[in-house]
Coordinates of C-alpha atoms in Angstrom, one line a residue:
X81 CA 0.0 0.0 0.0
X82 CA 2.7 2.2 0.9
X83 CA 5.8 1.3 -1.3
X84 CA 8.2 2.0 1.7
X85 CA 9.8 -0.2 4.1
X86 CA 9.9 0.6 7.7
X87 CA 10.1 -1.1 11.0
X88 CA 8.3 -0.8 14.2
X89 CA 9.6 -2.2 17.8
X90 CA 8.0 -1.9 21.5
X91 CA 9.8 -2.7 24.3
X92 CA 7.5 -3.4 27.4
X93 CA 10.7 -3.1 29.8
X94 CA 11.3 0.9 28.4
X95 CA 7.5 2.1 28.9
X96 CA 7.8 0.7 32.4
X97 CA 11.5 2.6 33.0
X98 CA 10.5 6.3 34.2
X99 CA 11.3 8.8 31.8
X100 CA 13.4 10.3 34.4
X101 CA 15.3 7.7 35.6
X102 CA 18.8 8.3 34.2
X103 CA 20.4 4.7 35.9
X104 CA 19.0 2.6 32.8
X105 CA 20.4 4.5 30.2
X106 CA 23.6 2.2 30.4
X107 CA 21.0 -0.8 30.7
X108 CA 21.2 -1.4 26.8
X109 CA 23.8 0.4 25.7
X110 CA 26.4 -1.2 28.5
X111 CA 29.6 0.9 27.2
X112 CA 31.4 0.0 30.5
X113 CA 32.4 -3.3 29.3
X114 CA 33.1 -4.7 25.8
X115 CA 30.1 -7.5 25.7
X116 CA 30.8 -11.1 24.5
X117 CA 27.3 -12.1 22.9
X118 CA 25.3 -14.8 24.4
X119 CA 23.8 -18.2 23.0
X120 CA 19.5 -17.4 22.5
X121 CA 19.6 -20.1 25.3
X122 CA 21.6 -18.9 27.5
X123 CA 19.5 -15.3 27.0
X124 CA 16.4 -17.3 27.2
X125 CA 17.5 -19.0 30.5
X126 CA 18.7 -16.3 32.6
X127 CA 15.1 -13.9 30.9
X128 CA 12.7 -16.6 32.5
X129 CA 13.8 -17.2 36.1
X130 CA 11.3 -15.5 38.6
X131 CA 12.4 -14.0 41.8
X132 CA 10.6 -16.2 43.5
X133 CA 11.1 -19.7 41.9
X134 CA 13.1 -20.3 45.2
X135 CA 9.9 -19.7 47.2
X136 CA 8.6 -22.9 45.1
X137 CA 11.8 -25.9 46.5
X138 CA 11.7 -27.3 50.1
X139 CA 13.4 -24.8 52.7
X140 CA 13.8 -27.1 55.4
X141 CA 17.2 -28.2 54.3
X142 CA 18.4 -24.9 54.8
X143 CA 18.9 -23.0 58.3
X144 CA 19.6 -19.7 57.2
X145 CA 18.2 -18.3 54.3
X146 CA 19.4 -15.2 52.6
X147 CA 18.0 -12.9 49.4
X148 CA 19.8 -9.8 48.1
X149 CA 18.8 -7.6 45.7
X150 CA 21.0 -5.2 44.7
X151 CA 21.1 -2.1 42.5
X152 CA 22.7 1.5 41.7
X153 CA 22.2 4.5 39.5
X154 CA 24.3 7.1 38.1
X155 CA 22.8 10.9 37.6
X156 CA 24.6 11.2 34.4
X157 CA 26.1 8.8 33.8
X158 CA 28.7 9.1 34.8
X159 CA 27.9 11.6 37.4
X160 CA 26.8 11.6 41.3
X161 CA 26.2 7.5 41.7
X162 CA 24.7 5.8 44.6
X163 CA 24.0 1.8 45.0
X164 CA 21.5 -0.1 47.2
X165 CA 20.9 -3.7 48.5
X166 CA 18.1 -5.0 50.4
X167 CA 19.1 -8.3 52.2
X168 CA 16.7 -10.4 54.4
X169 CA 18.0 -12.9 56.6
X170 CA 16.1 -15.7 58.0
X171 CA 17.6 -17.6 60.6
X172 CA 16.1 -20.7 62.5
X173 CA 17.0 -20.4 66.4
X174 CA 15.8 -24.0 67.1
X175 CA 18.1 -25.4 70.0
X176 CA 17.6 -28.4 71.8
X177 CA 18.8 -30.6 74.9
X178 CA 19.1 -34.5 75.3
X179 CA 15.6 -34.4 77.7
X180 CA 13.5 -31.9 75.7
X181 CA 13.2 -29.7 72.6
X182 CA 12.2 -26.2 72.9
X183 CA 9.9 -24.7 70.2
X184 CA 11.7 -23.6 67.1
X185 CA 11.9 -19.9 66.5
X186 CA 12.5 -17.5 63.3
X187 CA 14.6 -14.4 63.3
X188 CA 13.8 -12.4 59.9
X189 CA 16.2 -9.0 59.7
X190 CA 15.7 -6.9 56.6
X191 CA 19.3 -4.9 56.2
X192 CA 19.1 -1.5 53.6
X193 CA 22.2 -0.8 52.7
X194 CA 22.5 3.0 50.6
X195 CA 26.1 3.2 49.3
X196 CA 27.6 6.9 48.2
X197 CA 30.0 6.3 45.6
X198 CA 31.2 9.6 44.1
X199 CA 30.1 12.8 42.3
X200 CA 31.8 11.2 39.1
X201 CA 30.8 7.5 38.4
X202 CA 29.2 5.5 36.0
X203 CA 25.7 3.5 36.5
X204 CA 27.7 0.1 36.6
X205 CA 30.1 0.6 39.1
X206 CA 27.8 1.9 41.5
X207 CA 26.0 -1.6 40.3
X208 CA 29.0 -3.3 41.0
X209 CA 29.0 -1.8 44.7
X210 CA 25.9 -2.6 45.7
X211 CA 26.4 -6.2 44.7
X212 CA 29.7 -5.8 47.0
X213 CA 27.9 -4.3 49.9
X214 CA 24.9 -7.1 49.3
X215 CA 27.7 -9.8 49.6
X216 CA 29.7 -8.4 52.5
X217 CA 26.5 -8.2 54.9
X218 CA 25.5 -11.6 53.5
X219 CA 29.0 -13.5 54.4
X220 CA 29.1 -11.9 57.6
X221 CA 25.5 -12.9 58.3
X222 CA 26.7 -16.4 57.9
X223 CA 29.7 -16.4 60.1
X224 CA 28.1 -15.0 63.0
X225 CA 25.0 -17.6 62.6
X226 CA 27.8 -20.4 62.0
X227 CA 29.8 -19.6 65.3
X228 CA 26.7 -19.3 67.4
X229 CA 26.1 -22.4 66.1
X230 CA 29.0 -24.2 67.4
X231 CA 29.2 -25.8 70.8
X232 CA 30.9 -24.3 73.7
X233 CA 33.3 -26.8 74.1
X234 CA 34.2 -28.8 70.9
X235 CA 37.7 -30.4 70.7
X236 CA 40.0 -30.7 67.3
X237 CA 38.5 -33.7 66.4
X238 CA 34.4 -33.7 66.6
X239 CA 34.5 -30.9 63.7
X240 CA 30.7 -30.4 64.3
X241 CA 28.4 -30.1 60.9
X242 CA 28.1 -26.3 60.4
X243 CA 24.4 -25.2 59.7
X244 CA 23.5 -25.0 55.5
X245 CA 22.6 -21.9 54.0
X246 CA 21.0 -20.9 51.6
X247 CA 21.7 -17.5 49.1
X248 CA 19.7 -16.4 46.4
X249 CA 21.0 -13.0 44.7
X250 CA 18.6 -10.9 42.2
X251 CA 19.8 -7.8 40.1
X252 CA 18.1 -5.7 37.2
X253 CA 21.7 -5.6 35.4
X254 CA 21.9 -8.4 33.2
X255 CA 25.9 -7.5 32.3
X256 CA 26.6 -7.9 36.0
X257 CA 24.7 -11.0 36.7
X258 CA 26.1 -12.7 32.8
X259 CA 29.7 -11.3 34.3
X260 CA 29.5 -13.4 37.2
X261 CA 28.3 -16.5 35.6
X262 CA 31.1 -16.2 33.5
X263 CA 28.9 -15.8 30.3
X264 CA 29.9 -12.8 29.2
X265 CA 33.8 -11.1 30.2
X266 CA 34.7 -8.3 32.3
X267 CA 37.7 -6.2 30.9
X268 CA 37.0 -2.6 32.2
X269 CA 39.9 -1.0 34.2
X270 CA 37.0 0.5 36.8
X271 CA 34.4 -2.6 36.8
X272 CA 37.2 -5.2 37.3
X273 CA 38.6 -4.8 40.6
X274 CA 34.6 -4.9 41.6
X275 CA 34.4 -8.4 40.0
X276 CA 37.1 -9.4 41.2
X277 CA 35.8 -8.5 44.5
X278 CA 32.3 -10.0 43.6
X279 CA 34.0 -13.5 43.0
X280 CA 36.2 -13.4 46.4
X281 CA 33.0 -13.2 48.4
X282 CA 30.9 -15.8 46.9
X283 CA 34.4 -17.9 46.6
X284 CA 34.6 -17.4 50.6
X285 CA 30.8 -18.1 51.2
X286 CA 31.0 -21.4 49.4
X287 CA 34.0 -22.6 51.4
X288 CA 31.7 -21.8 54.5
X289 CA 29.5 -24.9 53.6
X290 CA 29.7 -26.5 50.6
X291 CA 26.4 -28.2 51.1
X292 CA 24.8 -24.8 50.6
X293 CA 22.9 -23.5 48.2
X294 CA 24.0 -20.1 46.0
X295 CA 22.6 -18.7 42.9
X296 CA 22.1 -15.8 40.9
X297 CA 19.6 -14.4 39.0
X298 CA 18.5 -11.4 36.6
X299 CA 15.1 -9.8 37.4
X300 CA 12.8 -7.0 36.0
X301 CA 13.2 -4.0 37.6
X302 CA 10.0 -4.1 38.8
X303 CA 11.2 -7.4 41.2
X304 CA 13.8 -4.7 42.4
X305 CA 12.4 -1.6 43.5
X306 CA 13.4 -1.8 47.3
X307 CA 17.2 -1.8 45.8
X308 CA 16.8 0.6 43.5
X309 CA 14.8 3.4 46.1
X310 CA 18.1 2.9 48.4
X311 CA 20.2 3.1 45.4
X312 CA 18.3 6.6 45.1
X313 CA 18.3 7.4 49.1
X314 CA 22.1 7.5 48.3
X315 CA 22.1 10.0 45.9
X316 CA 19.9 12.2 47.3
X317 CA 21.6 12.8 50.5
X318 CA 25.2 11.9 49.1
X319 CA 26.2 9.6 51.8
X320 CA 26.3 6.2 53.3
X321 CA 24.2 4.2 56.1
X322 CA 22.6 0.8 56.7
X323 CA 18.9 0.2 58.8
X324 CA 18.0 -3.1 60.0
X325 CA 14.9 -4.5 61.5
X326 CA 14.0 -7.8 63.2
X327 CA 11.5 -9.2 64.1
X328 CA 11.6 -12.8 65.8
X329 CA 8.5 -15.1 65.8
X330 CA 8.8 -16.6 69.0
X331 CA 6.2 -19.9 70.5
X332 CA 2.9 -19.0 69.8
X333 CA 3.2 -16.9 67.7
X334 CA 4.4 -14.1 69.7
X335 CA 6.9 -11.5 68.1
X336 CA 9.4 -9.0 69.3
X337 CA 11.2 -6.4 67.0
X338 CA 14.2 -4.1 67.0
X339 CA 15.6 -1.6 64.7
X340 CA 18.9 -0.7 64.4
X341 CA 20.1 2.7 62.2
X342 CA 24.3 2.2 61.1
X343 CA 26.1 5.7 59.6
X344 CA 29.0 4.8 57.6
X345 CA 31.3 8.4 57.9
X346 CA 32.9 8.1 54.1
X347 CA 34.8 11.6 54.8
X348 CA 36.3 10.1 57.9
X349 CA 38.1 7.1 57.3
X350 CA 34.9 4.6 57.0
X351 CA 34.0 5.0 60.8
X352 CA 30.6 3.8 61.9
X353 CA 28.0 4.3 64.6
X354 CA 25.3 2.2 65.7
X355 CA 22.1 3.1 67.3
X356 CA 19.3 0.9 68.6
X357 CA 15.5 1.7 68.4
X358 CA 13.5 -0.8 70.5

């Protein structure tokens, strides 16, 4: 009818994206890294896993169950860059004697880390660093479970079982998340030491237990808000701190809850205070 040719696209992922939103300009275009092109499967497999296909598999296994999702933006790109990770922790607190068992009870703590990282940095390096932050809270959530674990008095030679964990880690950034499986390379003078960082962590958790369970996964932005609002907090107020809450389900359903606000002082060596909120 026309005697033209044209062509037409629509991309349901860019009319959810806010106009505004500068972080997901790099989303496509990803000029941080030089990209090594993956198979249609291995697009196809990491496109259809759901954040919450985990939910679906038996938990019972596992002790202590961790999610991260991580994020981070870039007003400019480069320009002022803050990341975010939401990580929730929970942790059975079960104990029991030889003459009786006491009722099992669930600690679930929420951590929100905001990370500053610069007037002058690009939308996936501040990725990168709230991966990093995601995996440092996460590695040293399992230590401190795994050593109040342990018996008091255990010699050399009993070696008790440490408790299995489980770690499931989401991110909107499908270079990130292809990086770390190894599908696609990571080259880029700023973005490697990060990866390299990335790998160390989720090297060290393994060792912890390597019964446990660890994966990654790439999600929709709109499975990652909570990430990317801290991601945002950063920005905003161009600085760092972390807020936690628990709340433990005790018998009978009773609960108890406490909240706990960290400041990281990035002017001032990395210094931290801690305050309580019952």
């Amino acid at each position: 009818d026309e005697r033209r040719s044209w062509t037409t696209s629509t991309s349901d992922r860019s009319i959810a994206d806010s106009p505004n939103d500068n972080k997901n300009s790099a989303e496509t275009t990803k000029s941080d890294d030089p990209i090594i092109a993956a198979t249609s499967e291995q697009e196809e497999a990491i496109d259809v896993i759901d954040s919450d296909d985990d939910d679906k598999g038996s938990k019972s296994n596992f002790q202590l169950q961790i999610k991260i999702h991580f994020d981070g933006g870039s007003r400019g790109n480069p320009g002022v860059a803050g990341a975010g990770a939401q990580i929730v922790v929970v942790a059975e607190n079960n104990s029991s004697t030889e003459s009786t068992t006491t009722q099992a009870t669930t600690t679930t703590t929420i951590y929100s880390v905001r990370k500053f990282c610069g007037h002058w940095e690009t939308n996936n390096v501040a990725e990168y660093n709230g991966l990093v932050a995601g995996l440092e809270r996460a590695k040293s959530c399992i230590e401190q479970y795994q050593c109040s674990k342990q018996p008091a008095s255990s010699s050399a030679s009993q070696s008790p079982k440490k408790p299995a964990f489980q770690l499931h880690v989401y991110g909107d950034s499908k270079l990130i998340i292809q990086q770390l499986k190894g599908v696609w390379k990571c080259d880029h003078p700023n973005m490697k030491p990060l990866f390299l960082q990335c790998q160390k962590l989720i090297g060290e958790m393994k060792n912890l237990d390597v019964s446990s369970e660890l994966w990654l996964a790439h999600v929709y932005r709109e499975q990652n808000k909570a990430a990317d609002a801290l991601a945002n907090e950063a920005m905003d107020q161009r600085r760092s701190w972390t807020t936690s809450t628990s709340i433990v389900d005790g018998p009978s359903g009773k609960k108890s809850a406490a909240a706990v606000v960290e400041t990281i002082d990035n002017e001032n060596g990395g210094q931290s205070e801690k305050e309580v909120i019952d």
